[in-house]
Amino acid sequence: MRFEGSSEYVATPDLMLAVNAAITLQRPLLVKGEPGTGKTMLAETVAAALGLPLLQWHIKSTTKAQQGLYEYDAVSRLRDSQLGGEHGSRVHDIANYIVRGVLWQAFTAETPTVILIDEIDKADIEFPNDLLRELDRMEFYVYETRELVRARHRPIVFITSNNEKELPDAFLRRCFFHYIKFPDKETMQSIVDVHFPGLKQTLLREALEVFFELREIPGLKKKPSTSELLDWLKLLMAEDIPPEALRSKDQKAAIPPLHGALLKNEQDVHLFERLAFMARQNR
């Protein structure tokens, strides 16, 4: 089982190598990188390319590791016991109140699956450690039903992180790691071509110049990402903005049209406006 890329996702050779290394080692692939570099889409693309079902677990600050295994719905059981009748007949079997999580679904699936554990660093610091045993041994025990759940097939696990907090060393040892570098101009052009195959090359060249110059401005609180470039290009096409509108003898002296798709906070807009004003003053 090898990932050879996809026509809908531009995967660099080192990224494909990392995916296949994780599959060979049967270890989770921990993917880091700037927001908007395609970390989440990678799992979706690999699942589609290999023809495997995808199970997604999007992590929040309140998410507990137990939820990936199962949850016991005691509230529903209490309610059914009070209602009686048809509902009351369910109460005697506790299995009716066990809600299977993503890992349980993957472990008992008829075929191998792809699991995406998205933005693991949003959860409590103990969250990764609480998953160590299950991801290592591919089994867990359900105390309420006295049942041991073992994986029929070892799933391909993708874990994404935005580096919001450090992950435990014991967890990192069990993962294969890959950092998705921000695309260079050539790779970015390939990404844009996938999304907008009919885009005029003159507009694309000017837009990429503006985009990468924006990213190089020192002091930006949030650099524009790939997804924001794609949004901006979509707007430029929808509004039929000509390439000339993006071009300037001194591009830093002019704020780009529809810049709200690229700059996402007032500090960065004010910084750019100040730089543009200073550039005009120095002409």
Coordinates of C-alpha atoms in Angstrom, one line a residue:
M1 CA 0.0 0.0 0.0
R2 CA 1.8 3.1 -1.3
F3 CA 0.8 6.7 -1.7
E4 CA 1.9 8.0 -5.1
G5 CA 0.3 11.4 -5.0
S6 CA -3.0 12.8 -6.4
S7 CA -4.1 15.1 -9.2
E8 CA -6.1 17.1 -6.7
Y9 CA -3.3 17.6 -4.1
V10 CA 0.2 18.8 -4.8
A11 CA 2.4 16.5 -2.6
T12 CA 6.1 17.1 -2.7
P13 CA 8.4 14.0 -3.0
D14 CA 9.5 14.4 0.6
L15 CA 5.9 14.5 1.8
M16 CA 5.0 11.3 -0.2
L17 CA 8.1 9.7 1.3
A18 CA 7.0 10.6 4.8
V19 CA 3.5 9.1 4.2
N20 CA 4.9 5.9 2.9
A21 CA 7.4 5.6 5.7
A22 CA 4.6 5.9 8.3
I23 CA 2.6 3.2 6.5
T24 CA 5.7 0.9 6.4
L25 CA 6.6 1.5 10.0
Q26 CA 2.9 1.2 11.0
R27 CA 3.2 4.4 13.1
P28 CA 1.1 7.5 13.2
L29 CA 2.3 10.3 10.9
L30 CA 2.6 13.6 12.9
V31 CA 2.3 16.5 10.5
K32 CA 3.2 20.1 11.4
G33 CA 3.3 23.2 9.4
E34 CA 1.8 26.7 9.1
P35 CA -2.0 26.9 9.0
G36 CA -3.2 26.6 5.5
T37 CA -0.4 24.3 4.2
G38 CA -2.7 21.3 3.6
K39 CA -2.2 19.2 6.8
T40 CA -5.9 18.2 7.1
M41 CA -6.3 17.7 3.4
L42 CA -3.4 15.3 3.3
A43 CA -5.3 12.7 5.2
E44 CA -8.3 13.2 3.0
T45 CA -6.2 12.9 -0.1
V46 CA -4.4 9.7 1.0
A47 CA -7.7 8.0 2.0
A48 CA -9.1 8.8 -1.5
A49 CA -6.0 7.8 -3.3
L50 CA -5.8 4.4 -1.5
G51 CA -9.5 3.9 -1.7
L52 CA -9.9 3.6 2.1
P53 CA -12.6 5.1 4.3
L54 CA -11.7 8.2 6.3
L55 CA -12.6 8.7 10.0
Q56 CA -12.1 12.3 11.2
W57 CA -11.7 13.4 14.8
H58 CA -11.4 17.1 15.1
I59 CA -9.9 18.0 18.5
K60 CA -11.2 20.9 20.7
S61 CA -9.9 22.3 24.0
T62 CA -12.5 20.2 25.9
T63 CA -11.8 16.9 24.0
K64 CA -10.8 13.9 26.1
A65 CA -8.9 10.9 24.8
Q66 CA -11.7 8.6 26.1
Q67 CA -14.1 10.1 23.5
G68 CA -12.0 8.6 20.7
L69 CA -12.6 5.1 22.3
Y70 CA -16.2 5.3 23.5
E71 CA -18.5 7.2 25.8
Y72 CA -21.1 5.8 28.2
D73 CA -24.3 7.7 27.9
A74 CA -25.6 7.4 31.5
V75 CA -28.0 10.3 31.1
S76 CA -30.0 8.5 28.3
R77 CA -30.0 5.3 30.4
L78 CA -31.5 7.2 33.4
R79 CA -34.1 8.8 31.2
D80 CA -35.1 5.5 29.6
S81 CA -35.4 3.9 33.1
Q82 CA -37.8 6.7 34.1
L83 CA -39.9 6.5 30.9
G84 CA -40.4 2.7 31.1
G85 CA -42.3 0.8 28.4
E86 CA -40.3 0.3 25.2
H87 CA -37.6 2.6 26.5
G88 CA -37.4 0.7 29.8
S89 CA -36.6 -2.6 28.0
R90 CA -33.4 -1.1 26.7
V91 CA -32.1 -0.3 30.1
H92 CA -31.1 -3.8 31.0
D93 CA -28.4 -4.0 28.3
I94 CA -25.7 -1.4 29.0
A95 CA -24.3 -1.9 25.5
N96 CA -27.3 0.2 24.2
Y97 CA -25.7 3.2 25.9
I98 CA -22.2 2.8 24.7
V99 CA -21.4 5.4 21.9
R100 CA -18.5 4.2 19.8
G101 CA -15.7 6.7 19.1
V102 CA -13.5 7.1 16.0
L103 CA -10.9 4.5 17.2
W104 CA -13.5 1.9 18.0
Q105 CA -15.1 2.4 14.6
A106 CA -11.7 2.0 12.9
F107 CA -10.7 -1.0 14.9
T108 CA -13.8 -2.9 14.1
A109 CA -14.1 -1.9 10.4
E110 CA -14.2 -4.6 7.7
T111 CA -11.3 -2.9 5.8
P112 CA -8.3 -0.8 6.8
T113 CA -9.2 2.8 7.4
V114 CA -7.5 6.2 7.6
I115 CA -7.9 8.1 10.9
L116 CA -7.3 11.9 11.1
I117 CA -6.7 13.3 14.6
D118 CA -6.8 16.9 13.7
E119 CA -5.1 19.7 15.7
I120 CA -4.1 17.5 18.6
D121 CA -2.3 20.4 20.3
K122 CA -5.7 22.1 21.1
A123 CA -6.4 19.5 23.7
D124 CA -5.2 19.1 27.3
I125 CA -1.4 18.3 27.6
E126 CA -2.3 14.8 28.9
F127 CA -4.4 14.0 25.8
P128 CA -1.6 12.6 23.7
N129 CA -0.3 10.5 26.6
D130 CA -3.8 9.1 27.2
L131 CA -3.8 7.7 23.6
L132 CA -0.3 6.1 23.8
R133 CA -1.4 2.6 24.8
E134 CA -4.3 2.4 22.3
L135 CA -2.3 3.6 19.3
D136 CA 0.6 1.4 20.3
R137 CA -1.2 -1.9 21.0
M138 CA -4.2 -1.3 18.8
E139 CA -6.6 -2.5 21.5
F140 CA -8.6 -1.2 24.5
Y141 CA -10.9 -2.5 27.2
V142 CA -14.5 -1.5 27.7
Y143 CA -15.1 -1.8 31.4
E144 CA -18.9 -1.3 31.2
T145 CA -19.4 -4.4 29.0
R146 CA -16.2 -6.2 30.0
E147 CA -15.2 -6.4 26.3
L148 CA -11.7 -6.2 24.8
V149 CA -11.8 -4.4 21.4
R150 CA -8.8 -5.3 19.1
A151 CA -8.1 -3.8 15.8
R152 CA -8.9 -6.1 12.8
H153 CA -6.7 -4.0 10.6
R154 CA -4.2 -1.5 11.7
P155 CA -5.4 1.9 10.5
I156 CA -3.2 4.6 8.9
V157 CA -3.2 7.4 11.4
F158 CA -2.6 11.1 10.6
I159 CA -2.1 13.5 13.5
T160 CA -1.9 17.3 12.8
S161 CA -0.5 20.0 15.0
N162 CA -0.2 23.8 14.7
N163 CA 2.5 23.9 17.3
E164 CA 0.3 25.7 19.9
K165 CA 1.9 23.6 22.6
E166 CA 4.7 21.0 23.0
L167 CA 3.8 17.4 22.7
P168 CA 5.2 14.8 25.2
D169 CA 8.4 13.0 24.3
A170 CA 6.9 9.6 24.8
F171 CA 4.2 10.4 22.3
L172 CA 6.7 11.8 19.8
R173 CA 8.8 8.6 20.0
R174 CA 5.8 6.6 18.6
C175 CA 5.2 8.9 15.6
F176 CA 6.9 9.5 12.3
F177 CA 7.3 13.3 11.9
H178 CA 7.0 15.5 8.9
Y179 CA 7.0 19.3 8.7
I180 CA 5.3 20.7 5.6
K181 CA 7.4 23.6 4.5
F182 CA 5.6 26.7 3.1
P183 CA 5.5 26.2 -0.7
D184 CA 7.9 28.1 -2.9
K185 CA 6.7 30.0 -5.9
E186 CA 7.0 27.0 -8.3
T187 CA 5.1 24.7 -5.9
M188 CA 2.5 27.4 -5.2
Q189 CA 1.9 27.8 -8.9
S190 CA 1.2 24.1 -9.2
I191 CA -1.2 24.3 -6.3
V192 CA -3.0 27.2 -7.9
D193 CA -3.2 25.3 -11.2
V194 CA -5.0 22.5 -9.5
H195 CA -7.7 24.8 -8.1
F196 CA -7.9 27.3 -11.0
P197 CA -6.8 25.6 -14.2
G198 CA -8.1 28.4 -16.4
L199 CA -6.4 31.3 -14.6
K200 CA -4.6 33.7 -16.8
Q201 CA -0.8 33.3 -16.2
T202 CA -0.2 37.1 -16.3
L203 CA -2.7 37.6 -13.4
L204 CA -1.2 34.6 -11.5
R205 CA 2.4 35.9 -11.9
E206 CA 1.4 39.4 -10.5
A207 CA -0.7 37.9 -7.7
L208 CA 2.2 35.6 -6.6
E209 CA 4.6 38.5 -6.6
V210 CA 2.3 40.5 -4.3
F211 CA 1.6 37.5 -2.1
F212 CA 5.2 36.6 -1.5
E213 CA 6.2 40.2 -0.9
L214 CA 3.4 40.5 1.6
R215 CA 4.7 37.4 3.5
E216 CA 8.2 39.0 3.6
I217 CA 7.1 42.1 5.4
P218 CA 8.8 42.1 8.8
G219 CA 6.5 42.4 11.8
L220 CA 3.3 40.9 10.3
K221 CA 1.3 39.3 13.1
K222 CA -0.2 36.7 10.7
K223 CA 1.4 35.9 7.3
P224 CA -1.1 35.1 4.6
S225 CA -1.4 31.3 3.9
T226 CA -2.0 29.2 0.9
S227 CA -5.8 29.0 1.6
E228 CA -5.9 32.8 1.8
L229 CA -4.1 33.1 -1.5
L230 CA -6.7 30.9 -3.1
D231 CA -9.5 32.9 -1.7
W232 CA -7.9 36.1 -3.0
L233 CA -7.4 34.7 -6.5
K234 CA -11.0 33.6 -6.5
L235 CA -12.1 37.2 -5.7
L236 CA -9.8 38.7 -8.3
M237 CA -11.3 36.4 -10.9
A238 CA -14.9 37.1 -9.7
E239 CA -14.3 40.9 -9.8
D240 CA -12.4 40.6 -13.1
I241 CA -9.4 42.6 -11.6
P242 CA -6.8 43.0 -14.4
P243 CA -3.2 42.2 -13.8
E244 CA -2.3 45.9 -14.2
A245 CA -4.2 46.7 -11.0
L246 CA -1.8 44.6 -9.1
R247 CA 1.3 45.9 -10.8
S248 CA 3.2 49.0 -9.5
K249 CA 6.7 50.3 -10.1
D250 CA 7.0 50.0 -6.3
Q251 CA 4.5 47.3 -5.3
K252 CA 5.2 48.0 -1.6
A253 CA 3.9 51.6 -2.2
A254 CA 0.3 50.4 -3.0
I255 CA -2.1 48.3 -0.9
P256 CA -3.4 45.4 -3.1
P257 CA -7.1 45.3 -4.1
L258 CA -9.3 43.0 -1.9
H259 CA -6.5 42.8 0.6
G260 CA -9.0 41.7 3.2
A261 CA -8.6 38.1 1.9
L262 CA -4.9 38.2 2.8
L263 CA -4.5 40.4 5.8
K264 CA -6.7 39.2 8.7
N265 CA -6.2 41.7 11.5
E266 CA -6.1 45.5 11.9
Q267 CA -2.5 45.6 13.1
D268 CA -1.2 44.1 9.8
V269 CA -3.4 46.3 7.7
H270 CA -2.2 49.4 9.6
L271 CA 1.4 48.2 9.3
F272 CA 1.0 47.7 5.5
E273 CA -0.6 51.1 5.1
R274 CA 2.2 52.8 7.1
L275 CA 4.9 51.1 4.9
A276 CA 3.0 52.1 1.8
F277 CA 2.8 55.7 3.0
M278 CA 6.5 55.8 3.8
A279 CA 7.4 54.3 0.4
R280 CA 5.3 57.1 -1.3
Q281 CA 7.0 59.7 0.8
N282 CA 10.5 58.5 -0.2
R283 CA 9.8 58.5 -3.9

